[in-house]
Short mmCIF file of C-alpha atoms in Angstrom, two decimals:
data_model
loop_
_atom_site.label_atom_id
_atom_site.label_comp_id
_atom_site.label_asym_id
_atom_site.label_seq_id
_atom_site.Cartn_x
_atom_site.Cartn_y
_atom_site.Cartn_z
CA UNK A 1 -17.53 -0.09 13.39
CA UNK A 2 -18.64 1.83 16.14
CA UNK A 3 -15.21 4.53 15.96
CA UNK A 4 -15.40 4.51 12.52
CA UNK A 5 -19.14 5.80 12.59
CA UNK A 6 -17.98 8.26 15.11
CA UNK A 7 -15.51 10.12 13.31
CA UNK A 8 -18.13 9.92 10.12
CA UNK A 9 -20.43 11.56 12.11
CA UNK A 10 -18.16 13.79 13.47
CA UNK A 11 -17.07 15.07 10.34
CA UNK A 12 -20.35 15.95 8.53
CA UNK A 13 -21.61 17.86 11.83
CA UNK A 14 -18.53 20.11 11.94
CA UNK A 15 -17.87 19.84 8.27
CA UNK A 16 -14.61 18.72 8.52
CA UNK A 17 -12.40 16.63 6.12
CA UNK A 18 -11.77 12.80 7.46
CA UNK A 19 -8.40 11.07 6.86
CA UNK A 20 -8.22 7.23 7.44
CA UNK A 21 -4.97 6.03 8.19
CA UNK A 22 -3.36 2.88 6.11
CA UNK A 23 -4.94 -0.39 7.92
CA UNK A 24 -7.82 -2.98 7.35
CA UNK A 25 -10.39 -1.80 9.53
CA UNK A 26 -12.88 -4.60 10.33
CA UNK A 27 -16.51 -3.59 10.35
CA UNK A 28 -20.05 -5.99 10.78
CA UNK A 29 -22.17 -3.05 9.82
CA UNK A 30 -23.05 -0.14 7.30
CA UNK A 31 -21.21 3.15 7.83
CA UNK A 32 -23.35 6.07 7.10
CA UNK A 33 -22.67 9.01 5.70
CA UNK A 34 -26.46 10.23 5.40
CA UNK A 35 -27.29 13.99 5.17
CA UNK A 36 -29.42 15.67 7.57
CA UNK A 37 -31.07 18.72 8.29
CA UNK A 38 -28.55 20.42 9.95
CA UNK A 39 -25.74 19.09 7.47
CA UNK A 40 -27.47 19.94 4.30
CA UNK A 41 -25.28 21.13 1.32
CA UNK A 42 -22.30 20.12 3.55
CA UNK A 43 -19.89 18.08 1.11
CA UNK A 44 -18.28 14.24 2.05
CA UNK A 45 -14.65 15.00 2.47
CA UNK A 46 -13.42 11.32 3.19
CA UNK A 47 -9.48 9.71 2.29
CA UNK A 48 -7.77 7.58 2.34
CA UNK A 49 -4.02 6.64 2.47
CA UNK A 50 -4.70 4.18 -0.87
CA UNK A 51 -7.11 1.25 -2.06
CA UNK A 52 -4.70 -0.99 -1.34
CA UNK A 53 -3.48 0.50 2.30
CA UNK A 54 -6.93 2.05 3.84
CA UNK A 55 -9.10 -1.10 3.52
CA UNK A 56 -12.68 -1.34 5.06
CA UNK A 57 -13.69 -5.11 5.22
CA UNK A 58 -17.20 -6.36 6.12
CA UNK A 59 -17.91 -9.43 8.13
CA UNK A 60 -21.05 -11.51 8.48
CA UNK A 61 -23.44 -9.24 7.15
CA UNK A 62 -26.39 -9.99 5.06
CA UNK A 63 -27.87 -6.94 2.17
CA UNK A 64 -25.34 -4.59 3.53
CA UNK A 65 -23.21 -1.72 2.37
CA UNK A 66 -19.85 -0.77 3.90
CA UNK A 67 -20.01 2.71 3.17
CA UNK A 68 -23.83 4.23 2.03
CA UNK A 69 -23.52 7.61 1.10
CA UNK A 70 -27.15 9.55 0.91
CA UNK A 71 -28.65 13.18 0.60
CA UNK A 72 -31.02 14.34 2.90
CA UNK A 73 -35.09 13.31 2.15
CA UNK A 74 -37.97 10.94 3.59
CA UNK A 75 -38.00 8.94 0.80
CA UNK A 76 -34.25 8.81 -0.16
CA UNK A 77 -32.42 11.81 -0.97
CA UNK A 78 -32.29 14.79 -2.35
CA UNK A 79 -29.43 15.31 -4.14
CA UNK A 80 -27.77 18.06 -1.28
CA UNK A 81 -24.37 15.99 -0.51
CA UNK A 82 -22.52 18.17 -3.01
CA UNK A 83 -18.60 19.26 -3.85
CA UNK A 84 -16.84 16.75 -2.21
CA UNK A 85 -14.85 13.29 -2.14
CA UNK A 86 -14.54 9.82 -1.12
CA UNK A 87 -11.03 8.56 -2.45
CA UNK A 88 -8.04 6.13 -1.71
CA UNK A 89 -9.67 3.48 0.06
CA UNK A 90 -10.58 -0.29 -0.28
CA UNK A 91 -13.71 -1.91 0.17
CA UNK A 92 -13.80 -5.82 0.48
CA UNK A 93 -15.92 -8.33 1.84
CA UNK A 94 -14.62 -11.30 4.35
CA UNK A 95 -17.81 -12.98 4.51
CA UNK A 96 -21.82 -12.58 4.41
CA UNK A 97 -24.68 -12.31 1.35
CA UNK A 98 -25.94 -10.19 -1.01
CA UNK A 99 -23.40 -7.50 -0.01
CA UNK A 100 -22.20 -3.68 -1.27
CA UNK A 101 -18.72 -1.85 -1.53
CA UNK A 102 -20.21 1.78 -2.40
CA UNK A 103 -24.01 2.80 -1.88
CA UNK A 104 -24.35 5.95 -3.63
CA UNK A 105 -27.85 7.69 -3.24
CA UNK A 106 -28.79 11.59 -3.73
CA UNK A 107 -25.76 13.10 -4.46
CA UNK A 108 -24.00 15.65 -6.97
CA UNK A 109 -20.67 17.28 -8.10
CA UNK A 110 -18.91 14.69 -5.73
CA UNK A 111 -15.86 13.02 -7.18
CA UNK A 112 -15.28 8.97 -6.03
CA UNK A 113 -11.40 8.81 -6.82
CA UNK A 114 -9.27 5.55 -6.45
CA UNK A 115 -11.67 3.39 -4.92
CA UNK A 116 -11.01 -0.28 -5.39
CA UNK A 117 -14.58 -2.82 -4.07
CA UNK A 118 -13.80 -6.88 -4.66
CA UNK A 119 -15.49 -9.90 -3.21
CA UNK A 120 -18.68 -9.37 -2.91
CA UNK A 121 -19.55 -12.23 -4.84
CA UNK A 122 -23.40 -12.05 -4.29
CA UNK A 123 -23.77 -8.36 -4.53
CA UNK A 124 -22.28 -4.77 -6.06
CA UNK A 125 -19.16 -3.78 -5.89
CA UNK A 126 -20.57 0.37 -6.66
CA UNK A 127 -23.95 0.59 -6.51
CA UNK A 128 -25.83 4.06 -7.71
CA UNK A 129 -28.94 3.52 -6.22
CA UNK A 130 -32.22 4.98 -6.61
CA UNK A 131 -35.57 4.04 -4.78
CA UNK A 132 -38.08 6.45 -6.46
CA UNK A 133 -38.13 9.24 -3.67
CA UNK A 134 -40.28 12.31 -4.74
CA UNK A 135 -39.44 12.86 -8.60
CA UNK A 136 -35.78 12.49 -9.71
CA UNK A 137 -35.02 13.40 -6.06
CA UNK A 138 -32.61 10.47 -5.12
CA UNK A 139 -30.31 10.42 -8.68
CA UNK A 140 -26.90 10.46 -8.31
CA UNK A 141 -25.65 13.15 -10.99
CA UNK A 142 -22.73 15.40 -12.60
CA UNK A 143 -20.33 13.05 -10.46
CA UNK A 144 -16.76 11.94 -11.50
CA UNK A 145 -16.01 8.16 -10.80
CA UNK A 146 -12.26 8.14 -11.38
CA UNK A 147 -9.27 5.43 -10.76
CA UNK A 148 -11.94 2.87 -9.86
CA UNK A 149 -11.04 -1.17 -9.95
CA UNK A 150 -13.84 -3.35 -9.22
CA UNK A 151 -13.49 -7.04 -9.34
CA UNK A 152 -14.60 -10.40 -8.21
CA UNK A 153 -18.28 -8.95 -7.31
CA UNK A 154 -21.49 -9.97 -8.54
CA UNK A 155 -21.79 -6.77 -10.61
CA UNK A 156 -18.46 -3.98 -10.97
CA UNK A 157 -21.00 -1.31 -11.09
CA UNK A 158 -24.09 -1.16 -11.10
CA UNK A 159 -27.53 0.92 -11.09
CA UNK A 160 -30.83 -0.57 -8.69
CA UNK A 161 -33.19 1.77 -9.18
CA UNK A 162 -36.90 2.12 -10.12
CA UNK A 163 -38.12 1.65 -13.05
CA UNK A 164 -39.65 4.84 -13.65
CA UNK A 165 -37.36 7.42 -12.50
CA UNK A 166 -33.87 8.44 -13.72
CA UNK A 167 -30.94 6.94 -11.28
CA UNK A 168 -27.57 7.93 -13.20
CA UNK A 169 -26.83 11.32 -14.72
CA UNK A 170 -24.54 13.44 -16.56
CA UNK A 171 -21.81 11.75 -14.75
CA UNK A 172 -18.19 10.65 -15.96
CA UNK A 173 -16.23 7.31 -15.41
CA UNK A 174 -12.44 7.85 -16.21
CA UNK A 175 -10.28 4.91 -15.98
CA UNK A 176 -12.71 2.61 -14.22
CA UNK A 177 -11.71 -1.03 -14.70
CA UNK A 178 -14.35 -3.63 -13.84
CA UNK A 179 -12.35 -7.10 -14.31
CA UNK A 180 -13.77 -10.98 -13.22
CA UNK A 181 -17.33 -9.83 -12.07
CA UNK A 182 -19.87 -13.19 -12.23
CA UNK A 183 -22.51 -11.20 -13.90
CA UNK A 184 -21.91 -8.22 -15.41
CA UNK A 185 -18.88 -5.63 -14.97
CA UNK A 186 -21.16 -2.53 -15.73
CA UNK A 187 -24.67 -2.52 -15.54
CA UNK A 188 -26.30 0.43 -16.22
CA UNK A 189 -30.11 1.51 -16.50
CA UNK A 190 -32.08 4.65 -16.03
CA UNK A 191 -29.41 6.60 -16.78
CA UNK A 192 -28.70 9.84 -19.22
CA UNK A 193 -25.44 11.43 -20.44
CA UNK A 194 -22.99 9.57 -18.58
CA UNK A 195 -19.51 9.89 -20.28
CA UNK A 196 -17.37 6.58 -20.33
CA UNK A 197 -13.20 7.45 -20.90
CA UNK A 198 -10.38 4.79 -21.29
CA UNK A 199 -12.76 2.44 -19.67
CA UNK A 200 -12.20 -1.19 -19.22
CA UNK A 201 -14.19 -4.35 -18.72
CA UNK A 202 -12.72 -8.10 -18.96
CA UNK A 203 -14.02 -11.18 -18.31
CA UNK A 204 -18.28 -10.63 -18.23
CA UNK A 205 -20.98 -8.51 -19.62
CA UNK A 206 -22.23 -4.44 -19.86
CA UNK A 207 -25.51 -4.44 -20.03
#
């Protein structure tokens, strides 16, 4: 956890692209990329080798993402992690409750390619989250969510957000397949214009 967080942290202060090498990399905590200050407008630049070679697996955590990616605000975010990537890597759970693959919070024009989040059977396998921030501030929009697989997780993907304020927008999802998800393979709310192409769901709800 701690080396992975390191070069994470690295990267965004130097604005550098991060490659992580084919292995499972054990982790018992959240890695961050959050936005600061210093690092606003600075894009995610983050690969891996495949979702099936470059896996990130979380042990013995409880309400935790593996990787929570978030703009720059008091209250959340503010949309400023922009024209980047996160793709070719594996999230998975080992063990723990109430879990995340993918936190997504505050961010725009950011492309999430070949990302592949299973097990986390009490929890999200994507989750676009939004927790009110200062107007539409934390929304997660005019993203591409491409080569996705999510499977055996609570929900595939899913919005938490408040009830009030717009989470999910003007986004597209090509080729996402959502397949054996206990409750519901997409769930979607507070969301506007998001474009859905050669998209798949088997074996539970959209709602």
């Amino acid at each position: 956890t701690t080396a992975l967080q390191a070069a994470l942290d690295a990267a965004r202060t130097y604005d550098v692209a991060i490659w992580i090498p084919g292995a499972t990399y054990k982790t018992t905590a959240t890695l961050t990329w959050h936005a600061t200050v210093a690092s606003w407008g600075r894009p995610i630049r983050i690969r891996g080798d495949g979702s099936r070679k470059t896996i990130i697996k979380l042990y013995g955590a409880t309400n935790t993402p593996v990787l929570s990616v978030k703009g720059n605000g008091v209250s959340g975010g503010s949309n400023d992690i922009t024209h980047g990537y996160v793709k070719d890597i594996g999230l998975a759970q080992n063990s723990g409750t109430g879990n995340i693959g993918l936190r997504i919070q505050g961010v725009s024009y950011t492309t999430f390619l070949g990302i592949e989040a299973s097990n986390f059977t009490s929890g999200n396998g994507i989750e676009i989250y939004q927790t009110g921030g200062t107007g539409d501030s934390d929304l997660v929009g005019l993203c591409t969510f491409q080569d996705i697989f999510v499977h055996n997780n609570m929900n595939g993907l899913a919005v938490n957000a408040v009830a009030s304020f717009m989470a999910f927008v003007q986004c597209r999802l090509i080729n996402v397949y959502a397949q054996s998800n206990t409750a519901n393979n997409f769930l979607l709310s507070n969301f506007d214009g998001i474009e859905l192409i050669k998209c798949l769901a088997i074996g539970s709800n959209i709602s």
